Each structure stands twice: as structure tokens, then as C-alpha cells.
CSV table of C-alpha atoms in Angstrom, one decimal:
chain,number,residue,atom,x,y,z
W,1,MET,CA,-24.3,-49.0,18.1
W,2,ARG,CA,-21.5,-48.2,15.6
W,3,ALA,CA,-21.5,-45.8,13.8
W,4,ARG,CA,-21.3,-46.1,10.0
W,5,ARG,CA,-18.9,-45.6,8.1
W,6,THR,CA,-18.2,-44.8,4.7
W,7,VAL,CA,-14.6,-44.4,2.1
W,8,PRO,CA,-15.0,-41.5,0.8
W,9,PRO,CA,-15.3,-41.3,-3.5
W,10,ALA,CA,-11.9,-40.9,-4.5
W,11,LEU,CA,-12.7,-37.9,-6.6
W,12,PRO,CA,-14.2,-35.7,-4.6
W,13,LEU,CA,-11.2,-37.2,-2.0
W,14,GLY,CA,-8.2,-36.2,-3.9
W,15,LEU,CA,-9.0,-33.2,-5.2
W,16,SER,CA,-10.4,-32.1,-0.9
W,17,LEU,CA,-6.8,-33.4,-0.1
W,18,LEU,CA,-4.9,-30.5,-3.2
W,19,LEU,CA,-6.9,-27.7,-1.9
W,20,VAL,CA,-6.1,-28.5,2.2
W,21,ALA,CA,-2.3,-28.7,1.5
W,22,PHE,CA,-2.8,-26.2,-1.1
W,23,LEU,CA,-3.9,-23.2,1.5
W,24,LEU,CA,-1.9,-24.7,4.3
W,25,LEU,CA,1.4,-24.7,2.9
W,26,PRO,CA,2.1,-20.9,2.5
W,27,VAL,CA,0.7,-20.6,6.0
W,28,ALA,CA,3.6,-23.7,7.0
W,29,ALA,CA,5.6,-21.3,4.9
W,30,LEU,CA,5.2,-18.7,6.8
W,31,LEU,CA,5.6,-20.3,9.7
W,32,LEU,CA,8.7,-22.2,9.0
W,33,ARG,CA,10.8,-18.9,8.1
W,34,GLY,CA,9.2,-16.9,10.6
W,35,LEU,CA,9.3,-19.2,13.5
W,36,ASN,CA,13.4,-18.4,13.5
W,37,ALA,CA,16.7,-17.9,16.2
W,38,GLU,CA,15.5,-14.4,14.9
W,39,PHE,CA,12.0,-14.4,16.0
W,40,LEU,CA,11.3,-13.6,20.2
W,41,PRO,CA,15.2,-10.6,19.4
W,42,THR,CA,13.2,-9.4,16.6
W,43,LEU,CA,9.6,-9.3,18.5
W,44,ALA,CA,11.5,-7.1,20.9
W,45,SER,CA,12.5,-4.5,18.3
W,46,GLU,CA,11.7,-0.6,17.9
W,47,ALA,CA,10.1,-1.5,14.4
W,48,VAL,CA,7.4,-4.2,14.4
W,49,GLY,CA,6.5,-3.5,18.8
W,50,ASP,CA,5.6,-0.3,17.0
W,51,ALA,CA,4.1,-1.7,14.2
W,52,LEU,CA,1.6,-3.8,16.8
W,53,ARG,CA,1.7,-1.0,19.3
W,54,VAL,CA,-0.3,1.0,16.4
W,55,SER,CA,-2.0,-1.8,14.5
W,56,LEU,CA,-4.2,-2.7,18.2
W,57,LEU,CA,-4.3,0.8,19.6
W,58,THR,CA,-6.4,1.9,16.0
W,59,THR,CA,-8.0,-1.2,15.6
W,60,GLY,CA,-9.3,-0.9,19.5
W,61,ILE,CA,-10.5,2.5,18.8
W,62,THR,CA,-11.8,0.8,16.1
W,63,LEU,CA,-13.5,-1.5,17.6
W,64,LEU,CA,-15.6,0.7,20.5
W,65,LEU,CA,-16.9,3.4,17.6
W,66,THR,CA,-17.5,-0.3,15.7
W,67,VAL,CA,-19.9,-1.3,19.0
W,68,GLY,CA,-21.1,3.0,19.3
W,69,LEU,CA,-22.6,4.3,16.0
W,70,VAL,CA,-22.5,0.4,14.4
W,71,THR,CA,-25.2,-1.2,17.1
W,72,PRO,CA,-27.8,1.3,17.0
W,73,VAL,CA,-28.2,0.9,13.5
W,74,ALA,CA,-28.4,-2.4,13.1
W,75,TRP,CA,-30.8,-2.5,15.9
W,76,LEU,CA,-33.4,-0.6,14.2
W,77,LEU,CA,-33.0,-2.2,10.9
W,78,ALA,CA,-33.8,-5.0,12.5
W,79,ARG,CA,-36.6,-3.9,14.4
W,80,THR,CA,-38.3,-0.9,12.0
W,81,HIS,CA,-39.5,-0.9,7.7
W,82,PHE,CA,-39.9,1.5,6.2
W,83,PRO,CA,-39.9,2.7,2.4
W,84,GLY,CA,-36.0,2.7,0.6
W,85,LYS,CA,-35.2,0.9,3.7
W,86,ALA,CA,-33.2,-2.3,1.0
W,87,VAL,CA,-31.0,1.3,-0.7
W,88,LEU,CA,-30.0,2.2,2.5
W,89,GLU,CA,-29.0,-1.4,3.7
W,90,THR,CA,-26.9,-2.4,0.3
W,91,LEU,CA,-25.5,1.1,0.3
W,92,LEU,CA,-24.1,0.4,4.3
W,93,ASP,CA,-22.8,-2.7,2.6
W,94,LEU,CA,-21.8,-1.1,0.3
W,95,PRO,CA,-17.1,-1.1,2.1
W,96,ILE,CA,-18.0,-5.0,1.5
W,97,VAL,CA,-17.3,-5.0,-1.7
W,98,LEU,CA,-15.7,-1.6,-2.7
W,99,PRO,CA,-11.4,-1.9,-3.4
W,100,PRO,CA,-10.1,-0.4,0.0
W,101,VAL,CA,-7.9,1.4,-3.1
W,102,VAL,CA,-11.4,3.3,-3.6
W,103,ALA,CA,-12.3,3.5,-0.2
W,104,GLY,CA,-8.9,5.5,0.8
W,105,VAL,CA,-9.5,7.7,-2.6
W,106,GLY,CA,-13.2,8.1,-0.6
W,107,LEU,CA,-11.6,9.4,2.6
W,108,LEU,CA,-9.6,11.8,1.1
W,109,LEU,CA,-12.1,13.3,-1.2
W,110,ALA,CA,-14.1,13.5,2.1
W,111,PHE,CA,-11.5,14.6,5.3
W,112,GLY,CA,-8.4,15.0,3.2
W,113,ARG,CA,-7.4,18.8,2.8
W,114,ASN,CA,-8.6,19.4,-0.6
W,115,GLY,CA,-11.6,17.0,0.3
W,116,LEU,CA,-15.4,17.6,0.9
W,117,LEU,CA,-14.6,18.6,4.1
W,118,GLY,CA,-11.3,19.5,3.6
W,119,PRO,CA,-11.6,22.7,4.4
W,120,PRO,CA,-14.0,23.4,7.6
W,121,LEU,CA,-11.9,20.4,9.4
W,122,GLU,CA,-8.9,23.0,8.7
W,123,ILE,CA,-10.7,26.0,10.0
W,124,ALA,CA,-11.5,23.5,13.0
W,125,GLY,CA,-8.3,22.8,13.3
W,126,ILE,CA,-8.0,19.0,13.1
W,127,GLY,CA,-5.5,17.8,9.9
W,128,ILE,CA,-6.9,14.3,10.3
W,129,ALA,CA,-4.5,13.3,6.6
W,130,PHE,CA,-1.7,11.4,7.6
W,131,SER,CA,-2.8,11.4,11.6
W,132,PRO,CA,-3.8,7.7,13.8
W,133,ALA,CA,-7.1,9.3,13.0
W,134,ALA,CA,-6.9,9.1,9.5
W,135,VAL,CA,-5.3,4.5,10.5
W,136,VAL,CA,-9.3,4.9,11.9
W,137,LEU,CA,-10.6,6.0,9.1
W,138,ALA,CA,-9.7,3.9,7.1
W,139,GLN,CA,-10.8,0.9,9.1
W,140,LEU,CA,-14.2,2.0,10.3
W,141,PHE,CA,-14.9,2.6,7.0
W,142,THR,CA,-14.3,-0.3,5.3
W,143,SER,CA,-14.8,-3.4,8.4
W,144,ALA,CA,-17.2,-2.1,10.2
W,145,PRO,CA,-19.8,-3.2,7.6
W,146,PHE,CA,-18.7,-7.3,8.6
W,147,TYR,CA,-20.2,-6.2,12.7
W,148,LEU,CA,-23.7,-4.0,11.2
W,149,ARG,CA,-24.5,-7.2,8.9
W,150,THR,CA,-23.6,-9.8,11.5
W,151,ALA,CA,-25.3,-7.2,14.5
W,152,ARG,CA,-28.3,-7.2,12.1
W,153,ALA,CA,-28.5,-10.8,11.8
W,154,GLY,CA,-28.6,-11.5,15.8
W,155,PHE,CA,-31.0,-9.0,16.1
W,156,ALA,CA,-33.6,-10.1,13.4
W,157,SER,CA,-32.9,-14.5,15.2
W,158,PHE,CA,-35.2,-13.6,17.6
W,159,ASP,CA,-39.1,-13.0,17.9
W,160,PRO,CA,-39.6,-9.4,18.9
W,161,GLU,CA,-42.3,-10.6,20.7
W,162,VAL,CA,-39.7,-11.3,23.4
W,163,GLU,CA,-38.5,-8.0,24.3
W,164,ALA,CA,-42.3,-7.1,24.1
W,165,ALA,CA,-43.2,-9.6,27.2
W,166,ALA,CA,-40.5,-8.0,29.4
W,167,ARG,CA,-41.8,-4.9,28.4
W,168,THR,CA,-45.1,-6.2,29.6
W,169,ASP,CA,-43.1,-7.6,33.1
W,170,GLY,CA,-42.4,-4.3,33.6
W,171,ALA,CA,-38.9,-4.5,32.3
W,172,GLY,CA,-37.1,-0.3,31.1
W,173,GLY,CA,-35.7,0.4,28.1
W,174,TRP,CA,-32.5,0.0,28.8
W,175,ALA,CA,-33.4,-3.2,31.4
W,176,VAL,CA,-35.1,-4.6,27.9
W,177,PHE,CA,-32.2,-3.9,25.6
W,178,ARG,CA,-29.4,-4.7,28.5
W,179,PHE,CA,-31.2,-8.1,30.0
W,180,VAL,CA,-33.1,-9.3,26.8
W,181,THR,CA,-31.9,-8.7,23.3
W,182,LEU,CA,-27.9,-8.2,23.6
W,183,PRO,CA,-28.1,-12.0,25.6
W,184,LEU,CA,-29.8,-13.1,22.5
W,185,ALA,CA,-28.0,-11.8,20.2
W,186,PHE,CA,-24.3,-11.7,21.6
W,187,PRO,CA,-23.6,-14.7,20.1
W,188,PHE,CA,-24.1,-12.8,16.2
W,189,LEU,CA,-21.8,-10.1,17.7
W,190,LEU,CA,-19.8,-10.9,19.2
W,191,GLU,CA,-19.3,-13.2,15.1
W,192,GLY,CA,-19.6,-9.3,13.6
W,193,LEU,CA,-17.0,-7.5,15.8
W,194,VAL,CA,-14.8,-11.0,15.0
W,195,LEU,CA,-14.5,-10.2,11.4
W,196,THR,CA,-14.6,-6.0,12.0
W,197,TRP,CA,-11.7,-6.3,14.0
W,198,ALA,CA,-10.0,-8.8,11.1
W,199,ARG,CA,-10.7,-7.2,8.6
W,200,ALA,CA,-9.3,-4.3,10.9
W,201,LEU,CA,-6.1,-5.4,11.1
W,202,GLY,CA,-5.6,-6.5,7.1
W,203,GLU,CA,-6.2,-3.0,6.0
W,204,PHE,CA,-3.8,-1.8,3.3
W,205,GLY,CA,-4.8,0.3,1.2
W,206,ALA,CA,-6.7,2.2,2.7
W,207,THR,CA,-4.4,2.6,4.9
W,208,ILE,CA,-1.6,3.9,2.7
W,209,LEU,CA,-3.8,6.1,0.6
W,210,PHE,CA,-5.2,8.1,3.9
W,211,ALA,CA,-3.1,7.9,6.1
W,212,GLY,CA,0.8,7.6,4.5
W,213,SER,CA,2.6,5.7,6.7
W,214,LEU,CA,4.6,6.4,9.1
W,215,GLN,CA,6.5,4.1,11.4
W,216,GLY,CA,5.2,4.8,15.6
W,217,ARG,CA,2.4,6.4,14.1
W,218,THR,CA,0.3,5.1,10.8
W,219,ARG,CA,2.2,1.7,10.6
W,220,THR,CA,0.3,-1.0,11.5
W,221,VAL,CA,1.1,-4.4,11.6
W,222,THR,CA,0.2,-4.8,7.5
W,223,LEU,CA,2.3,-1.3,6.5
W,224,ALA,CA,5.3,-2.6,8.3
W,225,ILE,CA,5.1,-6.1,7.3
W,226,TYR,CA,5.2,-3.6,3.6
W,227,ALA,CA,7.6,-2.1,4.4
W,228,ALA,CA,10.3,-4.8,5.6
W,229,MET,CA,9.8,-6.7,2.4
W,230,GLU,CA,11.7,-4.1,1.1
W,231,SER,CA,15.0,-3.8,2.8
W,232,ASP,CA,15.2,-6.4,6.1
W,233,LEU,CA,12.8,-9.4,5.4
W,234,GLY,CA,13.4,-10.2,9.2
W,235,PRO,CA,10.4,-8.0,10.5
W,236,ALA,CA,8.8,-8.7,7.4
W,237,LEU,CA,8.4,-12.8,8.4
W,238,VAL,CA,8.4,-12.4,12.3
W,239,LEU,CA,5.2,-9.9,12.2
W,240,SER,CA,3.3,-13.4,9.3
W,241,ALA,CA,3.8,-15.6,11.7
W,242,VAL,CA,2.9,-12.8,14.3
W,243,MET,CA,-0.4,-12.7,12.2
W,244,VAL,CA,-1.4,-16.7,11.0
W,245,PHE,CA,-1.0,-16.6,14.9
W,246,VAL,CA,-3.8,-13.8,15.5
W,247,ALA,CA,-6.1,-15.1,12.4
W,248,PHE,CA,-6.1,-18.5,13.6
W,249,ALA,CA,-6.6,-17.0,17.5
W,250,LEU,CA,-9.6,-14.7,16.3
W,251,LEU,CA,-11.3,-17.7,13.9
W,252,LEU,CA,-11.7,-20.2,16.8
W,253,VAL,CA,-12.9,-17.8,19.0
W,254,VAL,CA,-15.9,-16.9,15.7
W,255,ARG,CA,-16.7,-20.8,16.2
W,256,VAL,CA,-16.5,-20.7,19.3
W,257,ALA,CA,-19.9,-18.4,18.8
W,258,ALA,CA,-21.1,-19.7,15.6
W,259,GLY,CA,-21.2,-22.4,18.1
W,260,ARG,CA,-23.8,-20.6,20.8
W,261,ARG,CA,-26.2,-19.6,18.4
W,262,GLY,CA,-26.8,-22.8,17.5
R,1,MET,CA,-0.9,-3.0,-48.1
R,2,PHE,CA,3.1,-1.8,-48.2
R,3,ARG,CA,3.5,-0.5,-45.3
R,4,PRO,CA,2.8,-2.6,-43.1
R,5,ARG,CA,4.9,-4.8,-45.1
R,6,VAL,CA,7.8,-2.5,-45.0
R,7,LEU,CA,7.5,-1.5,-41.4
R,8,LEU,CA,7.3,-5.8,-40.6
R,9,LEU,CA,10.6,-6.7,-42.7
R,10,SER,CA,12.3,-3.4,-40.4
R,11,ALA,CA,11.2,-4.6,-37.8
R,12,LEU,CA,12.5,-7.5,-38.9
R,13,LEU,CA,15.7,-6.0,-39.5
R,14,LEU,CA,16.4,-4.1,-36.2
R,15,GLY,CA,15.1,-6.9,-33.8
R,16,GLY,CA,17.4,-9.3,-34.4
R,17,THR,CA,15.5,-12.0,-33.5
R,18,ALA,CA,13.3,-14.1,-35.7
R,19,SER,CA,11.0,-13.9,-33.8
R,20,ALA,CA,8.8,-10.9,-31.9
R,21,ALA,CA,9.7,-12.0,-28.0
R,22,ASN,CA,7.4,-11.2,-25.0
R,23,LEU,CA,9.9,-8.8,-22.5
R,24,THR,CA,9.4,-6.9,-18.9
R,25,VAL,CA,11.3,-4.7,-17.9
R,26,PHE,CA,11.2,-4.0,-14.1
R,27,ALA,CA,11.8,0.1,-13.9
R,28,ALA,CA,12.4,1.8,-11.3
R,29,ALA,CA,8.7,3.7,-10.9
R,30,SER,CA,10.0,7.5,-11.8
R,31,LEU,CA,11.2,5.4,-14.6
R,32,THR,CA,7.3,5.3,-15.6
R,33,ASP,CA,6.0,7.9,-18.1
R,34,ALA,CA,9.7,8.4,-19.9
R,35,PHE,CA,9.5,3.8,-20.2
R,36,THR,CA,6.2,3.8,-21.3
R,37,GLU,CA,7.2,5.9,-24.3
R,38,LEU,CA,10.1,4.1,-24.7
R,39,GLY,CA,8.7,1.1,-24.8
R,40,ARG,CA,5.8,1.6,-26.9
R,41,ALA,CA,9.0,3.0,-30.1
R,42,PHE,CA,10.7,-0.1,-28.7
R,43,ASP,CA,8.2,-2.0,-29.6
R,44,ALA,CA,6.9,-0.7,-33.4
R,45,ARG,CA,10.6,-0.7,-34.3
R,46,THR,CA,11.5,-4.7,-33.5
R,47,GLY,CA,7.9,-6.4,-33.2
R,48,HIS,CA,8.4,-7.0,-29.7
R,49,ALA,CA,6.1,-6.7,-27.0
R,50,THR,CA,7.2,-5.1,-24.1
R,51,THR,CA,5.5,-4.9,-20.8
R,52,PHE,CA,6.8,-2.6,-17.8
R,53,GLN,CA,6.5,-3.3,-14.2
R,54,PHE,CA,6.7,0.2,-12.3
R,55,ALA,CA,7.9,0.3,-8.3
R,56,GLY,CA,10.4,0.6,-5.9
R,57,SER,CA,13.0,-0.4,-7.3
R,58,GLN,CA,13.9,-2.0,-3.2
R,59,ALA,CA,10.9,-3.5,-3.9
R,60,LEU,CA,12.2,-4.7,-7.5
R,61,ARG,CA,15.1,-6.1,-6.0
R,62,THR,CA,13.1,-8.5,-3.0
R,63,GLN,CA,10.8,-9.5,-6.4
R,64,LEU,CA,14.3,-10.4,-8.7
R,65,GLY,CA,15.6,-12.1,-5.5
R,66,GLN,CA,12.7,-14.4,-4.4
R,67,GLY,CA,12.9,-15.5,-8.2
R,68,ALA,CA,10.4,-13.0,-10.1
R,69,ARG,CA,10.9,-13.2,-14.0
R,70,ALA,CA,12.0,-10.3,-15.8
R,71,ASP,CA,13.5,-9.8,-18.7
R,72,VAL,CA,15.6,-6.8,-17.6
R,73,TYR,CA,16.3,-4.1,-14.9
R,74,ALA,CA,16.3,-0.6,-14.1
R,75,SER,CA,17.5,0.4,-11.2
R,76,ALA,CA,17.0,4.1,-9.7
R,77,ASN,CA,20.2,3.7,-7.5
R,78,ALA,CA,23.5,0.9,-7.4
R,79,ALA,CA,22.0,0.3,-4.0
R,80,GLN,CA,19.2,-1.9,-4.9
R,81,TYR,CA,21.1,-2.9,-7.8
R,82,ASP,CA,25.1,-3.9,-7.1
R,83,PRO,CA,23.5,-7.4,-4.1
R,84,LEU,CA,21.6,-8.6,-7.8
R,85,VAL,CA,25.4,-8.2,-9.8
R,86,ALA,CA,26.6,-9.9,-6.6
R,87,GLY,CA,23.9,-12.3,-6.3
R,88,GLY,CA,24.5,-14.0,-9.7
R,89,LEU,CA,21.3,-12.8,-10.9
R,90,VAL,CA,21.8,-9.3,-12.8
R,91,ALA,CA,24.1,-8.7,-15.5
R,92,ALA,CA,27.0,-5.8,-14.3
R,93,GLY,CA,24.5,-2.7,-15.1
R,94,GLN,CA,24.9,0.3,-17.8
R,95,PRO,CA,24.3,4.0,-16.9
R,96,PHE,CA,21.8,5.2,-18.6
R,97,VAL,CA,20.6,8.0,-17.2
R,98,ARG,CA,21.7,10.8,-14.5
R,99,ASN,CA,18.7,12.0,-12.7
R,100,ARG,CA,18.6,14.9,-9.7
R,101,LEU,CA,16.1,15.9,-6.9
R,102,ALA,CA,14.2,18.5,-6.9
R,103,ILE,CA,11.7,20.1,-3.8
R,104,ILE,CA,8.0,20.1,-4.4
R,105,THR,CA,4.9,22.0,-2.8
R,106,PRO,CA,1.0,22.4,-3.8
R,107,ARG,CA,0.4,25.7,-5.3
R,108,GLY,CA,-0.1,28.2,-2.8
R,109,SER,CA,2.0,26.8,-0.2
R,110,ARG,CA,3.1,28.7,3.2
R,111,VAL,CA,6.0,26.4,2.2
R,112,ALA,CA,8.2,29.0,-0.5
R,113,THR,CA,12.0,28.7,0.8
R,114,LEU,CA,14.8,26.1,1.7
R,115,ALA,CA,14.2,27.0,5.8
R,116,ASP,CA,10.3,26.1,4.9
R,117,LEU,CA,11.3,23.0,5.2
R,118,ALA,CA,11.9,22.8,8.6
R,119,ARG,CA,9.3,25.4,10.2
R,120,PRO,CA,6.9,22.9,12.7
R,121,GLY,CA,4.0,22.3,11.7
R,122,VAL,CA,5.1,21.8,7.7
R,123,LYS,CA,3.9,18.4,6.8
R,124,VAL,CA,6.6,17.1,4.3
R,125,VAL,CA,6.9,13.6,3.0
R,126,LEU,CA,9.3,11.3,1.8
R,127,ALA,CA,9.9,7.7,0.7
R,128,ASP,CA,11.3,5.6,2.6
R,129,LYS,CA,14.8,5.2,3.6
R,130,ALA,CA,14.7,2.5,1.6
R,131,VAL,CA,13.3,4.0,-1.9
R,132,PRO,CA,16.7,5.4,-3.8
R,133,VAL,CA,15.2,8.6,-4.0
R,134,GLY,CA,14.9,7.9,-0.5
R,135,ASP,CA,18.2,7.7,0.2
R,136,TYR,CA,19.5,10.2,-1.9
R,137,ALA,CA,17.2,13.0,0.1
R,138,ARG,CA,18.6,12.2,3.5
R,139,ARG,CA,21.5,13.0,2.3
R,140,MET,CA,20.7,15.6,0.4
R,141,LEU,CA,19.5,16.9,4.6
R,142,ALA,CA,22.8,15.5,5.2
R,143,ALA,CA,24.6,17.8,2.8
R,144,ILE,CA,22.3,20.8,4.5
R,145,ASP,CA,23.3,19.8,7.3
R,146,LYS,CA,27.2,20.1,6.6
R,147,SER,CA,27.1,23.1,5.1
R,148,GLY,CA,26.0,25.2,8.3
R,149,SER,CA,23.3,26.9,6.1
R,150,TYR,CA,20.2,27.0,7.8
R,151,GLY,CA,22.0,25.3,11.9
R,152,LYS,CA,23.5,22.1,12.4
R,153,ASP,CA,20.2,20.8,13.3
R,154,PHE,CA,18.7,21.4,10.2
R,155,SER,CA,18.0,17.3,8.8
R,156,ALA,CA,16.9,16.5,12.4
R,157,ARG,CA,14.0,19.5,12.1
R,158,VAL,CA,12.7,18.7,8.6
R,159,MET,CA,12.8,14.9,10.1
R,160,ARG,CA,10.5,15.5,12.8
R,161,ASN,CA,7.8,17.5,10.4
R,162,VAL,CA,7.9,14.1,8.5
R,163,VAL,CA,4.4,12.9,8.1
R,164,SER,CA,5.4,9.3,5.9
R,165,GLU,CA,7.5,7.6,4.3
R,166,GLU,CA,6.3,6.3,1.5
R,167,PRO,CA,7.2,2.8,-0.6
R,168,ASN,CA,7.7,5.2,-3.8
R,169,VAL,CA,8.8,7.9,-5.4
R,170,ARG,CA,5.6,8.1,-7.6
R,171,GLN,CA,3.3,7.9,-4.0
R,172,VAL,CA,5.3,11.1,-2.4
R,173,ALA,CA,4.6,13.1,-5.6
R,174,LEU,CA,0.8,12.0,-5.6
R,175,LYS,CA,0.5,13.2,-2.1
R,176,VAL,CA,1.5,16.7,-3.0
R,177,GLY,CA,-0.2,16.6,-5.7
R,178,LEU,CA,-2.6,16.0,-4.4
R,179,GLY,CA,-2.2,18.5,-1.7
R,180,GLU,CA,-2.7,16.8,1.8
R,181,ALA,CA,1.3,17.0,2.1
R,182,ASP,CA,3.4,20.4,2.3
R,183,ALA,CA,6.4,19.4,0.8
R,184,ALA,CA,7.7,16.6,-0.7
R,185,VAL,CA,11.5,15.4,-1.9
R,186,VAL,CA,11.1,13.3,-5.3
R,187,TYR,CA,13.2,13.4,-8.6
R,188,ALA,CA,13.4,17.0,-11.2
R,189,THR,CA,11.9,14.5,-13.2
R,190,ASP,CA,8.7,13.7,-11.4
R,191,VAL,CA,8.0,16.8,-12.2
R,192,THR,CA,5.8,16.0,-15.8
R,193,PRO,CA,3.7,17.8,-17.3
R,194,ALA,CA,0.7,16.8,-15.1
R,195,LEU,CA,2.0,17.4,-12.0
R,196,LYS,CA,3.2,20.9,-12.7
R,197,ALA,CA,-0.1,22.3,-13.2
R,198,THR,CA,-0.6,21.4,-9.3
R,199,VAL,CA,2.5,22.4,-7.9
R,200,ARG,CA,5.4,24.9,-7.1
R,201,VAL,CA,9.0,23.5,-7.3
R,202,ILE,CA,10.9,24.6,-4.6
R,203,ALA,CA,15.0,26.8,-5.3
R,204,LEU,CA,17.8,23.7,-4.2
R,205,PRO,CA,21.6,25.2,-4.3
R,206,SER,CA,23.3,22.7,-6.7
R,207,ARG,CA,25.3,22.3,-4.4
R,208,PHE,CA,23.1,20.7,-2.1
R,209,ASN,CA,21.7,18.2,-5.2
R,210,GLN,CA,21.6,14.7,-5.1
R,211,SER,CA,23.3,13.0,-8.5
R,212,ALA,CA,21.2,10.8,-8.8
R,213,SER,CA,22.6,7.5,-10.8
R,214,TYR,CA,20.8,5.1,-12.4
R,215,PRO,CA,22.4,1.5,-13.9
R,216,ILE,CA,20.0,-0.7,-16.6
R,217,GLY,CA,21.2,-4.5,-17.5
R,218,VAL,CA,19.5,-8.4,-18.6
R,219,VAL,CA,18.4,-10.8,-16.3
R,220,ARG,CA,20.1,-13.4,-15.9
R,221,ALA,CA,17.5,-15.9,-15.9
R,222,SER,CA,15.2,-14.2,-18.9
R,223,THR,CA,14.5,-16.8,-21.7
R,224,ASN,CA,14.7,-13.0,-24.1
R,225,ALA,CA,18.0,-12.8,-23.6
R,226,ALA,CA,18.5,-11.4,-26.6
R,227,ALA,CA,15.9,-9.0,-26.9
R,228,ALA,CA,16.7,-8.2,-23.5
R,229,GLN,CA,19.7,-7.1,-24.7
R,230,ALA,CA,18.6,-5.1,-27.7
R,231,PHE,CA,16.1,-3.5,-25.0
R,232,VAL,CA,19.0,-2.2,-23.0
R,233,ALA,CA,20.4,-1.2,-26.1
R,234,TYR,CA,17.8,1.0,-27.7
R,235,VAL,CA,17.7,3.0,-23.9
R,236,LEU,CA,21.0,3.8,-25.2
R,237,SER,CA,21.3,4.5,-28.4
R,238,PRO,CA,19.7,8.3,-29.4
R,239,ASP,CA,17.0,7.2,-30.2
R,240,GLY,CA,16.3,6.6,-26.6
R,241,GLN,CA,17.7,8.9,-24.7
R,242,LYS,CA,16.1,11.7,-26.5
R,243,ILE,CA,12.7,10.4,-25.4
R,244,LEU,CA,14.6,10.5,-22.3
R,245,ARG,CA,15.5,13.8,-22.4
R,246,LYS,CA,12.0,15.3,-23.1
R,247,TRP,CA,11.5,13.8,-19.3
R,248,GLY,CA,14.2,15.5,-18.2
R,249,PHE,CA,17.2,12.8,-17.6
R,250,GLN,CA,20.0,13.9,-17.9
R,251,ALA,CA,23.0,12.3,-19.8
R,252,PRO,CA,24.7,9.4,-17.4
R,253,GLN,CA,28.2,10.1,-16.9
């Protein structure tokens, strides 16, 4: 049987082409300017290397914290019902909608030297502002809710009866989670984690406010692009091109994960 | 019903152009307060509508280099101005004010003298070296090194204490204003009445201080060249200079 192919109407087709061109043109421009003869030497330069290292380290810790702290919350929210749950869930989603700069101000007022927790932290000898820890907190605050949303949906995507059945077959709590719950929710968790990573990599406003910008310590890829734009365009273009590849790879993973869950 | 007409008439006379223009002025972040007031006075007098974009001079220079639309550019140093003149994008700059550096600390800070900047554990915030005030601050440190008064490695020890290199001077001042940093190098004019409530200025011997000269000029691609020229003239006029003086700027040399 031959698949029936119809010619799409001109107006939606034209508008679609316009949109595709609009979305692809800046990406093409980034790659055209970024992938020049200077790409490899610039990639090996100290400024670029430091930025990539800071970004990988901080987002890596952010991801570990996200998995460890957020997965239990997502599971509890998917499995329990209590009064005020809708309000709590909305509050937990708040950072997704808050402008990042507002998040930065909030972090300063909470963890800064003069913030709510500032004096006790100071006594304990912990100074968070201007440290890589501040970068991690900025990333965690702005991006962990993405994982929470998808993980919650993942745990709610199958009937708890499946877990109950495993339990009656003699499996313990951890074994049920490890061999039943986790595999079933895994595509959701993976998608959430990738979205969280992407958001953490792109974090700017909260980071510059709360962590400052120092090469090799708190200057992430995004901050380095901003700093380089102001003096030497070369590293900014190279880092931008790198980010295009990273973004594409991340989205591809999300797509595959989403395909598996269907 | 009489006064508005007089105002309008004088506006037309002083403005020199038949119609009011929408002016865009790119100005160094350190000019934020002074130019905001100066712009209001200029608009009231001429009927033009002036809007400002304040940022690090180096950021404004990049934007102008990439074709950003503006009518006037005021930079905090020649290094971020002259390349645009050489590129044919901006008219030759006229120096319109000078500025000095100031070292600020939060009130009640343990940093009390210039020497304290190099003490281990002190959190120092500077502007990035591409930002004019960041450049001036590094020149100041080099001058201190050269004098030998605080040891030959004074600047190296201070630079080890730097916890952030910020994109413009107002961000630098903010970090001390919030009490997050122990010390920062800004312009004397950044210690505005608003900031004065939260910071203290550390004495900086004048032989180490740097004289920052600000150039201003009309952007060549400006579509309001006459109004842009009028703005530059107003900045240089006794009335404009009076406002700049009020905000702590010094007369150009």
C-alpha cells in the first residue's frame, strides 16, 4: 500500500518554513563564526578550559545533589496525598517561573553574609558567596524543579499495584524500588535530569549575583561567554559553538528518553 | 496656560531643531546617577526625549561595534572609546569629566587601611580588566608596587584575595553595599548618597590614585545628529558640568 501524500496548504507551509529559518539562522551563524581556524587553539586556551572545567564540576555536583535530594521528594509526592499538597507542589515549581536574577537576590538574602543564615554560617566558618558552592546553589535552586516535575510524573505514570504485587512476592522495600519502581520511571528521570543539566549549564543571572565571576573558580561557560564578549570575541564564539553542540546532544537524549517512555 | 507655551518656545529655541528627537545615549555605568539627572534637565530644556543605556564601557563599545543604534557614546576611558573613532563609528571624543578611584569597605569591616587589602582571607572584588575601572584599579596596584611602600608583591597578594571580577563598576559597588565583599575598588563618584549609608571609604594616598578621563562624542550613524550634538554641548556647558560636579565628578583637564 502506498502511503498517501498530500501537498500541504501553502500558508501553513510558508509560515513553517519562516519559523524554521528563523530558529536555525542564529544557530548557523554561531557555527559559521565559531568553527573557524581558531576553534581548536581557542578551545585549548586557559580561559576556555577553565570555564568548561568550572561548568562541568559545578553542574556535576548539582546533578548529584538533584538526584539524591529530589528523587525521594518526587516519589513521596507521587505516592502520598495530604492537605495543602497542591500549594506545596506549586511552591516547589516556583523557581521555574522566577526570573533568575530574583533567584539570585533570594539566595543572597538567605545564604549571603548578611542573609538569614549568614551569621550562623559565618560562625561555622562557612562563606558561601563567591565560592563554587554558591554556583552550585544557584544552579540547584533554578534547575532542580525541572527534575522534580518529570520525576513526579514518572512515579505517577504506572499503577502502584505493580509495586504492591512485587512486595507480596517477597521483595523488600529497596528491592521493589530498585527493580520495579526505578526501571519503570527511568525514562522520565533521565529526561528530567537532562533538562536540569541544560538549565544548570545555562544559568547566568543567579550565578553572577550570588557567586560573582572569577576565572577558574566561579566563572562558568555562560559567564565566560559574557565576559569574553566584552573584550575578546574569539573565546565567546568558540564557547558558543561548543554550547550549540552540547545543547543538541542533550536534546537528542531527551528525545530518545521520551521515545522509550511511549 | 501660559507657562507651558513659554517652555515649549524656549525648548524649540534651545534645541535648535524644529522637532523633538528620541535620543539614545550609551554611557559608562559610573555615570548612571549623574547622567540620569542631567538627561532630565536636558529634556526639560530642549523637549527631546533622552533614554540611557548604562553598562560597562567595554560592553557598550562591543555593542556599538556590532551595529547597535545609539546617538551619543560616553566612555569611562579612551581605551574603550578610541578604537571606535579609528573604526569610523564615533566622532572624536571630547573629555568632559575626570574621576578618581576610591576603596570601599562595608561599615564595621575589619578592613581599615590600604595594607589590609593584602591580608589573607580578605575578600576583594574588582571589575574585570576589560572594564575601565578594572584597568585603573590594576594601574593603581602597580603604582603601589612600584613605590615599595607596602612591599614589592603587594598587588600579587591583593590579587590573590580577589573573589570576583565583575562586568561593571556598579556591580562591584553592589557587592560591598550588600556586605558580601570586604573591599572593592570603585570610582569616587560611585560612593553615592545611597551607597554612603552602608560603606566606608578607605584613604588612598593621592600619588597612587589614577585620573580617569571620560570622552564623549556623537555616534556617526546617528539619525538625530543635531540633537545628539546638542546633548554633547549640554554636557560640556556650565549647567551640565554643574550637575556632574554635584555627583562628584571633576572638571576635565
